[in-house]
Amino acid sequence: MHIDIFTDGSSRGNPGPGGWAYLLRITDKDCKEIPGDGGEPYTTNNRMELMAVIEGIAFARANFPEAKEIRIISDSSWVINTMTKNWKRKKNLDLWASLTPLLKDLKIDWKWIKGHNGHRENEDCDSRATRQADRQARLPQAKPQKLLNEPVKFLKQSLF
C-alpha cells in the first residue's frame, strides 16, 4: 500500500478566516482518492498549510494503520523546508507539537511542488481550502482577541 497526501491551506487575510484541504491517494490493488477539508474563523495561511498536513496524516493513521510510508506533496516551502532542512520552528508551536507524535513509526517523503501551476491535485486542494476560507468568512462570529493556538480537532478524539 502506498499513500500520497496532497495538501494546501488558504486564508482571507493573514490573519483572517482560513481553510485547509488534503487529498489522500491510496494505491494498492486499486487506486482511491479521499478528500478532507476544514477551516477556522481566525488564523493564518501557514497555520492552514500545516493543518492540512496534520489532518491528512491523522486521517491516514486512523484509517490505514498498516501504511508505514507516506509521501506529503505540498506547495508550502515553509512546511517542506522545516521538515527537510530543519528550519527552526518559531511560530505555530502548538501545531508542530500536534504533528510530531503523528510521525512516529512512519517514513515520510516530503515533496514540494509549485502552487497554482496546473497540478491537478494541488489545484483541487487549493480550491477546497479557499472555499473553506470563504465559508468561514461568511459565518457570524465574535471578533477574536488574538490568534488562538488551539489543539487540532482531529487529535482531540485520542486516536492512539
mmCIF file of C-alpha atoms in Angstrom:
data_model
loop_
_atom_site.group_PDB
_atom_site.id
_atom_site.type_symbol
_atom_site.label_atom_id
_atom_site.label_comp_id
_atom_site.label_asym_id
_atom_site.label_seq_id
_atom_site.Cartn_x
_atom_site.Cartn_y
_atom_site.Cartn_z
ATOM 1 C CA MET A 1 0.000 0.000 0.000
ATOM 2 C CA HIS A 2 1.250 3.454 -0.912
ATOM 3 C CA ILE A 3 -0.277 6.716 0.336
ATOM 4 C CA ASP A 4 0.253 10.157 -1.167
ATOM 5 C CA ILE A 5 -1.213 13.132 0.702
ATOM 6 C CA PHE A 6 -1.610 16.337 -1.302
ATOM 7 C CA THR A 7 -2.204 19.403 0.882
ATOM 8 C CA ASP A 8 -2.946 23.112 0.731
ATOM 9 C CA GLY A 9 -4.029 25.922 3.029
ATOM 10 C CA SER A 10 -5.632 29.304 2.479
ATOM 11 C CA SER A 11 -6.559 32.383 4.463
ATOM 12 C CA ARG A 12 -8.508 35.510 3.629
ATOM 13 C CA GLY A 13 -6.297 37.991 5.379
ATOM 14 C CA ASN A 14 -3.269 36.973 7.370
ATOM 15 C CA PRO A 15 -4.680 36.546 9.957
ATOM 16 C CA GLY A 16 -8.250 36.084 8.865
ATOM 17 C CA PRO A 17 -10.716 33.323 8.019
ATOM 18 C CA GLY A 18 -8.904 30.255 6.731
ATOM 19 C CA GLY A 19 -9.300 26.829 5.226
ATOM 20 C CA TRP A 20 -7.246 23.698 4.703
ATOM 21 C CA ALA A 21 -7.636 20.674 2.440
ATOM 22 C CA TYR A 22 -5.956 17.381 1.712
ATOM 23 C CA LEU A 23 -6.382 14.633 -0.835
ATOM 24 C CA LEU A 24 -5.268 11.119 0.093
ATOM 25 C CA ARG A 25 -4.405 8.843 -2.775
ATOM 26 C CA ILE A 26 -4.213 5.221 -1.689
ATOM 27 C CA THR A 27 -2.666 2.819 -4.142
ATOM 28 C CA ASP A 28 -2.867 -0.909 -3.516
ATOM 29 C CA LYS A 29 -4.877 -3.239 -5.751
ATOM 30 C CA ASP A 30 -6.975 -0.258 -6.773
ATOM 31 C CA CYS A 31 -6.403 3.467 -6.576
ATOM 32 C CA LYS A 32 -8.786 5.524 -4.486
ATOM 33 C CA GLU A 33 -8.794 9.171 -3.535
ATOM 34 C CA ILE A 34 -10.240 10.529 -0.283
ATOM 35 C CA PRO A 35 -10.655 14.300 0.199
ATOM 36 C CA GLY A 36 -10.772 16.118 3.511
ATOM 37 C CA ASP A 37 -11.107 19.796 4.387
ATOM 38 C CA GLY A 38 -11.990 22.213 7.146
ATOM 39 C CA GLY A 39 -11.465 25.749 8.333
ATOM 40 C CA GLU A 40 -11.064 28.188 11.184
ATOM 41 C CA PRO A 41 -12.579 31.648 11.662
ATOM 42 C CA TYR A 42 -9.336 33.429 12.568
ATOM 43 C CA THR A 43 -5.996 32.009 11.501
ATOM 44 C CA THR A 44 -3.014 32.422 9.177
ATOM 45 C CA ASN A 45 -2.060 30.845 5.884
ATOM 46 C CA ASN A 46 0.881 28.999 7.477
ATOM 47 C CA ARG A 47 -1.388 27.505 10.139
ATOM 48 C CA MET A 48 -3.748 26.256 7.454
ATOM 49 C CA GLU A 49 -0.881 24.786 5.399
ATOM 50 C CA LEU A 50 0.281 22.871 8.470
ATOM 51 C CA MET A 51 -3.263 21.867 9.489
ATOM 52 C CA ALA A 52 -3.774 20.239 6.092
ATOM 53 C CA VAL A 53 -0.678 18.094 6.670
ATOM 54 C CA ILE A 54 -1.674 17.220 10.245
ATOM 55 C CA GLU A 55 -5.236 16.320 9.364
ATOM 56 C CA GLY A 56 -4.156 14.287 6.318
ATOM 57 C CA ILE A 57 -1.620 12.236 8.279
ATOM 58 C CA ALA A 58 -4.022 11.800 11.217
ATOM 59 C CA PHE A 59 -6.728 10.529 8.856
ATOM 60 C CA ALA A 60 -4.289 8.135 7.157
ATOM 61 C CA ARG A 61 -3.067 6.765 10.513
ATOM 62 C CA ALA A 62 -6.601 6.271 11.814
ATOM 63 C CA ASN A 63 -7.950 4.598 8.678
ATOM 64 C CA PHE A 64 -4.899 2.845 7.211
ATOM 65 C CA PRO A 65 -2.728 1.839 10.192
ATOM 66 C CA GLU A 66 -0.869 -0.704 8.073
ATOM 67 C CA ALA A 67 0.627 2.103 5.936
ATOM 68 C CA LYS A 68 4.122 2.919 7.182
ATOM 69 C CA GLU A 69 5.318 5.039 4.250
ATOM 70 C CA ILE A 70 3.590 8.259 3.249
ATOM 71 C CA ARG A 71 4.508 10.950 0.757
ATOM 72 C CA ILE A 72 3.401 14.507 1.560
ATOM 73 C CA ILE A 73 3.083 16.750 -1.503
ATOM 74 C CA SER A 74 2.672 20.441 -0.648
ATOM 75 C CA ASP A 75 3.197 23.844 -2.232
ATOM 76 C CA SER A 76 4.253 25.204 1.173
ATOM 77 C CA SER A 77 8.014 25.628 1.085
ATOM 78 C CA TRP A 78 7.755 26.620 4.762
ATOM 79 C CA VAL A 79 6.332 23.217 5.763
ATOM 80 C CA ILE A 80 8.567 21.190 3.451
ATOM 81 C CA ASN A 81 11.784 23.035 4.347
ATOM 82 C CA THR A 82 11.029 22.897 8.059
ATOM 83 C CA MET A 83 10.775 19.119 7.760
ATOM 84 C CA THR A 84 13.632 18.513 5.311
ATOM 85 C CA LYS A 85 16.121 21.302 6.045
ATOM 86 C CA ASN A 86 15.496 21.609 9.777
ATOM 87 C CA TRP A 87 14.275 25.185 9.604
ATOM 88 C CA LYS A 88 13.689 26.495 13.113
ATOM 89 C CA ARG A 89 10.126 26.252 14.386
ATOM 90 C CA LYS A 90 9.454 29.774 15.650
ATOM 91 C CA LYS A 91 5.666 30.045 15.413
ATOM 92 C CA ASN A 92 2.662 27.737 15.474
ATOM 93 C CA LEU A 93 4.406 25.611 18.077
ATOM 94 C CA ASP A 94 1.085 24.056 19.111
ATOM 95 C CA LEU A 95 0.627 22.645 15.609
ATOM 96 C CA TRP A 96 4.200 21.409 15.346
ATOM 97 C CA ALA A 97 3.648 19.675 18.700
ATOM 98 C CA SER A 98 0.495 18.055 17.266
ATOM 99 C CA LEU A 99 2.362 16.867 14.179
ATOM 100 C CA THR A 100 5.338 15.307 15.955
ATOM 101 C CA PRO A 101 3.580 12.265 17.508
ATOM 102 C CA LEU A 102 1.817 11.542 14.216
ATOM 103 C CA LEU A 103 5.192 10.970 12.549
ATOM 104 C CA LYS A 104 6.232 8.209 14.952
ATOM 105 C CA ASP A 105 6.996 4.917 13.168
ATOM 106 C CA LEU A 106 6.329 6.451 9.743
ATOM 107 C CA LYS A 107 8.692 7.037 6.875
ATOM 108 C CA ILE A 108 7.665 10.354 5.328
ATOM 109 C CA ASP A 109 8.856 11.607 1.954
ATOM 110 C CA TRP A 110 8.347 15.393 1.893
ATOM 111 C CA LYS A 111 7.924 16.787 -1.637
ATOM 112 C CA TRP A 112 7.483 20.427 -2.623
ATOM 113 C CA ILE A 113 5.569 21.349 -5.777
ATOM 114 C CA LYS A 114 4.979 24.755 -7.279
ATOM 115 C CA GLY A 115 1.496 26.021 -6.441
ATOM 116 C CA HIS A 116 -1.001 27.412 -8.953
ATOM 117 C CA ASN A 117 0.843 25.619 -11.725
ATOM 118 C CA GLY A 118 -1.846 23.312 -13.131
ATOM 119 C CA HIS A 119 -1.043 20.353 -10.838
ATOM 120 C CA ARG A 120 -4.448 18.619 -10.651
ATOM 121 C CA GLU A 121 -4.315 17.514 -7.019
ATOM 122 C CA ASN A 122 -2.808 20.788 -5.797
ATOM 123 C CA GLU A 123 -5.444 22.784 -7.681
ATOM 124 C CA ASP A 124 -8.169 20.610 -6.128
ATOM 125 C CA CYS A 125 -6.803 21.182 -2.605
ATOM 126 C CA ASP A 126 -6.367 24.907 -3.264
ATOM 127 C CA SER A 127 -9.958 25.210 -4.469
ATOM 128 C CA ARG A 128 -11.392 23.364 -1.460
ATOM 129 C CA ALA A 129 -9.180 25.254 1.041
ATOM 130 C CA THR A 130 -10.232 28.571 -0.492
ATOM 131 C CA ARG A 131 -13.926 27.559 -0.342
ATOM 132 C CA GLN A 132 -13.477 26.701 3.340
ATOM 133 C CA ALA A 133 -11.854 30.102 3.998
ATOM 134 C CA ASP A 134 -14.718 31.839 2.192
ATOM 135 C CA ARG A 135 -17.223 29.766 4.188
ATOM 136 C CA GLN A 136 -15.538 30.793 7.443
ATOM 137 C CA ALA A 137 -15.672 34.451 6.342
ATOM 138 C CA ARG A 138 -19.465 34.213 5.932
ATOM 139 C CA LEU A 139 -20.091 32.698 9.376
ATOM 140 C CA PRO A 140 -21.232 35.025 12.166
ATOM 141 C CA GLN A 141 -18.534 35.133 14.806
ATOM 142 C CA ALA A 142 -17.253 37.200 17.677
ATOM 143 C CA LYS A 143 -14.291 39.446 16.999
ATOM 144 C CA PRO A 144 -11.206 37.494 18.068
ATOM 145 C CA GLN A 145 -8.989 38.970 20.781
ATOM 146 C CA LYS A 146 -5.872 37.246 19.443
ATOM 147 C CA LEU A 147 -4.818 34.336 17.280
ATOM 148 C CA LEU A 148 -5.550 31.218 19.297
ATOM 149 C CA ASN A 149 -3.237 28.240 19.470
ATOM 150 C CA GLU A 150 -5.876 25.547 19.819
ATOM 151 C CA PRO A 151 -5.205 21.805 19.717
ATOM 152 C CA VAL A 152 -6.003 20.047 16.469
ATOM 153 C CA LYS A 153 -9.661 18.959 16.412
ATOM 154 C CA PHE A 154 -8.991 15.508 14.934
ATOM 155 C CA LEU A 155 -6.451 14.696 17.654
ATOM 156 C CA LYS A 156 -8.878 15.581 20.460
ATOM 157 C CA GLN A 157 -10.545 12.228 19.800
ATOM 158 C CA SER A 158 -7.455 10.426 21.146
ATOM 159 C CA LEU A 159 -6.731 8.081 18.263
ATOM 160 C CA PHE A 160 -3.746 6.363 19.769
#
